Short mmCIF file of C-alpha atoms and ligand atoms in Angstrom, two decimals:
data_model
loop_
_atom_site.label_atom_id
_atom_site.label_comp_id
_atom_site.label_asym_id
_atom_site.label_seq_id
_atom_site.Cartn_x
_atom_site.Cartn_y
_atom_site.Cartn_z
CA MET A 13 0.00 0.00 0.00
CA GLY A 14 2.55 2.65 -1.08
CA ASP A 15 3.50 3.76 2.40
CA GLY A 16 7.12 4.35 1.51
CA ASN A 17 8.48 0.88 2.17
CA GLU A 18 9.34 0.06 -1.41
CA ASN A 19 12.72 1.79 -1.44
CA PHE A 20 15.04 -0.91 -0.24
CA ALA A 21 18.16 0.68 1.11
CA PRO A 22 21.30 -1.39 0.59
CA GLY A 23 23.20 -2.21 3.72
CA PRO A 24 23.18 -4.54 6.67
CA LEU A 25 20.06 -6.61 6.97
CA PRO A 26 18.38 -6.72 10.33
CA GLY A 27 19.08 -9.94 12.15
CA VAL A 28 22.22 -10.75 10.19
CA THR A 29 25.47 -10.82 12.09
CA TYR A 30 28.35 -9.29 10.28
CA PRO A 31 31.75 -10.36 11.58
CA LEU A 32 33.17 -7.07 10.40
CA GLN A 33 33.13 -5.25 13.64
CA VAL A 34 34.04 -6.46 17.09
CA LEU A 35 32.63 -4.55 19.99
CA TYR A 36 34.43 -4.78 23.28
CA CYS A 37 32.79 -4.64 26.64
CA GLY A 38 33.85 -1.85 28.95
CA ASN A 39 33.32 -4.00 32.00
CA CYS A 40 35.24 -7.18 31.21
CA SER A 41 37.13 -5.89 28.13
CA MET A 42 36.14 -8.97 26.14
CA PRO A 43 34.24 -8.94 22.87
CA ILE A 44 30.65 -8.52 23.97
CA GLU A 45 29.66 -11.96 22.67
CA TYR A 46 31.79 -13.43 25.45
CA CYS A 47 30.33 -11.37 28.25
CA GLU A 48 27.92 -14.12 29.21
CA TYR A 49 30.87 -16.31 30.19
CA TYR A 50 32.26 -13.62 32.44
CA PRO A 51 31.42 -14.10 36.12
CA GLU A 52 30.16 -10.57 36.38
CA TYR A 53 27.81 -10.83 33.43
CA GLU A 54 25.23 -8.76 35.29
CA LYS A 55 27.66 -5.85 35.41
CA CYS A 56 28.49 -6.37 31.75
CA LYS A 57 24.80 -6.18 30.95
CA GLN A 58 24.52 -2.94 32.88
CA TRP A 59 27.51 -1.54 31.01
CA LEU A 60 26.08 -2.65 27.68
CA GLU A 61 22.70 -1.21 28.44
CA ARG A 62 24.28 2.15 29.23
CA ASN A 63 26.91 2.27 26.50
CA LEU A 64 25.71 0.04 23.68
CA PRO A 65 21.94 -0.04 24.08
CA GLU A 66 21.41 -1.47 20.58
CA GLU A 67 23.83 -4.33 21.12
CA PHE A 68 22.35 -4.91 24.52
CA GLU A 69 18.91 -5.29 23.01
CA LYS A 70 20.24 -7.70 20.41
CA LEU A 71 21.87 -9.86 23.05
CA MET A 72 18.72 -9.90 25.11
CA LYS A 73 16.68 -10.91 22.06
CA ILE A 74 19.00 -13.84 21.41
CA GLY A 75 18.30 -14.96 24.96
CA GLU A 76 14.57 -14.83 24.36
CA LYS A 77 14.89 -16.90 21.20
CA GLU A 78 16.71 -19.61 23.09
CA GLU A 79 13.91 -19.74 25.60
CA ASP A 80 11.40 -20.13 22.80
CA GLY A 81 13.45 -23.01 21.48
CA ILE A 82 13.14 -24.80 24.78
CA GLY A 83 9.40 -24.22 24.63
CA GLU A 84 9.25 -25.99 21.29
CA GLU A 85 11.16 -28.93 22.71
CA GLU A 86 8.70 -29.19 25.56
CA LYS A 87 5.79 -29.19 23.18
CA LYS A 88 7.31 -32.07 21.27
CA ARG A 89 7.91 -34.04 24.41
CA GLN A 90 4.36 -33.35 25.46
CA LYS A 91 3.02 -34.78 22.21
CA ARG A 92 5.02 -37.92 22.74
CA GLY A 93 3.73 -38.28 26.29
CA GLY A 94 0.24 -37.42 25.13
CA LYS A 95 -1.52 -37.43 28.45
CA GLY A 96 -2.56 -35.13 31.21
CA ILE A 97 -5.37 -32.68 31.41
CA MET A 98 -3.40 -29.73 32.69
CA LYS A 99 -1.08 -29.19 29.80
CA ALA A 100 1.68 -26.67 30.04
CA LYS A 101 1.40 -25.72 26.39
CA LYS A 102 1.10 -21.98 26.25
CA LYS A 103 1.78 -20.83 29.72
CA ASP A 104 -0.13 -17.58 29.32
CA ASP A 105 -3.28 -19.37 28.22
CA VAL A 106 -3.29 -21.94 30.99
CA PRO A 107 -4.82 -20.75 34.23
CA LYS A 108 -2.38 -20.98 37.06
CA GLN A 109 -3.63 -23.83 39.13
CA VAL A 110 -2.25 -26.84 40.87
CA CYS A 111 -4.42 -29.93 41.11
CA VAL A 112 -3.96 -32.71 43.58
CA SER A 113 -5.75 -36.05 43.61
CA ARG A 114 -5.48 -39.50 45.08
CA ALA A 115 -5.16 -42.52 42.86
CA PRO A 116 -5.32 -46.16 43.86
CA ARG A 117 -2.22 -48.23 43.58
CA GLY A 118 -2.45 -51.88 44.35
CA LYS A 119 -5.21 -53.06 46.62
CA LYS A 120 -4.65 -50.90 49.65
CA LYS A 121 -2.14 -48.26 48.73
CA SER A 122 -2.71 -44.86 47.20
CA VAL A 123 -0.50 -42.42 45.44
CA THR A 124 -0.94 -38.69 45.22
CA VAL A 125 -0.95 -37.01 41.84
CA VAL A 126 0.06 -33.36 41.56
CA THR A 127 -0.46 -31.50 38.30
CA GLY A 128 -0.15 -27.88 37.30
CA LEU A 129 3.04 -26.94 39.13
CA SER A 130 4.63 -25.83 35.90
CA THR A 131 1.88 -23.25 35.43
CA PHE A 132 3.74 -21.51 38.25
CA ASP A 133 7.07 -22.03 36.45
CA ILE A 134 8.19 -24.51 39.05
CA ASP A 135 10.85 -27.01 38.08
CA LEU A 136 9.11 -30.36 38.33
CA LYS A 137 12.27 -32.29 39.06
CA VAL A 138 13.05 -29.99 41.97
CA ALA A 139 9.46 -30.27 43.18
CA ALA A 140 9.44 -34.06 42.96
CA LYS A 141 12.67 -34.24 44.91
CA PHE A 142 11.28 -31.84 47.50
CA PHE A 143 8.14 -33.97 48.00
CA GLY A 144 10.23 -37.12 48.25
CA THR A 145 12.36 -35.58 50.96
CA LYS A 146 9.45 -33.99 52.76
CA PHE A 147 7.35 -37.14 52.92
CA ALA A 148 10.27 -39.59 52.98
CA CYS A 149 8.78 -41.53 50.11
CA GLY A 150 9.13 -42.06 46.39
CA SER A 151 8.22 -39.13 44.22
CA SER A 152 8.81 -38.68 40.54
CA VAL A 153 7.92 -36.67 37.49
CA THR A 154 5.52 -38.82 35.49
CA GLY A 155 4.27 -36.49 32.81
CA GLU A 156 4.65 -33.12 31.17
CA ASP A 157 3.24 -31.46 34.25
CA GLU A 158 2.58 -34.34 36.59
CA ILE A 159 4.25 -35.61 39.71
CA VAL A 160 3.28 -38.82 41.46
CA ILE A 161 4.08 -39.16 45.14
CA GLN A 162 4.07 -42.68 46.55
CA GLY A 163 1.69 -42.35 49.43
CA ASP A 164 -1.49 -40.59 50.40
CA VAL A 165 -0.24 -37.13 51.23
CA LYS A 166 -2.89 -35.13 49.41
CA ASP A 167 -4.20 -33.30 52.47
CA ASP A 168 -0.70 -32.29 53.58
CA LEU A 169 -0.02 -30.69 50.22
CA PHE A 170 -2.43 -27.85 50.93
CA ASP A 171 -0.07 -26.69 53.66
CA ILE A 172 3.22 -27.77 52.22
CA ILE A 173 2.91 -26.36 48.71
CA PRO A 174 2.13 -22.75 49.73
CA GLU A 175 4.80 -23.00 52.40
CA LYS A 176 7.43 -24.06 49.89
CA TRP A 177 6.25 -21.85 47.02
CA PRO A 178 4.61 -18.74 48.45
CA GLU A 179 3.43 -17.73 44.97
CA ILE A 180 0.96 -20.62 45.10
CA ASP A 181 -1.98 -19.65 47.20
CA GLU A 182 -3.84 -22.41 49.01
CA ASP A 183 -6.89 -21.38 46.98
CA SER A 184 -4.98 -22.13 43.77
CA ILE A 185 -4.79 -25.79 44.70
CA GLU A 186 -7.73 -27.79 43.47
CA ASP A 187 -8.64 -31.02 45.21
CA LEU A 188 -9.72 -33.44 42.51
CA GLY A 189 -10.52 -36.10 45.08
CA ASP A 190 -10.06 -39.75 44.23
CA GLN A 191 -9.11 -40.81 40.77
CA LYS A 192 -10.33 -44.06 39.38
CA ARG A 193 -7.90 -45.74 37.10
ZN1 LIG B 4 31.60 -7.83 29.51
#
């Protein structure tokens, strides 16, 4: 729609890295691409933000892309697993809620199923380990956003989860009751 975008100026294309120019960081004196390996990367970032705001933005965008890449990986894994109601697909679309339920295991034993922790950006492996330690029982990540704790500890979770992760309110934990499998 003739809004002046048809004159293509020759020159560097956005998003293309030209190895023509090396920019050095004023904090660690390394080329800025290496700042992230410097122990004081935070200070480097501050220096970059002040002195090379454009480069700083570029570096930050690269970081975001990497995160997106991880997201894609998770989606793939999720498809392979293919189960679970509380999927951690698009985190913004999923309501933040943790669900706990009891499921039978064997004739007399029960396990406790916890889903939804990743809607609070909680590392499931860390959480599973925490539950295992807390309840002195087996606890493992069993799905994209599912942890199974070996034992009936459902009622305790309403206290323990908000205590461990204050961002999870007790009201954000839904009791799904007993599962029938
Ligand atoms: Zn630096």
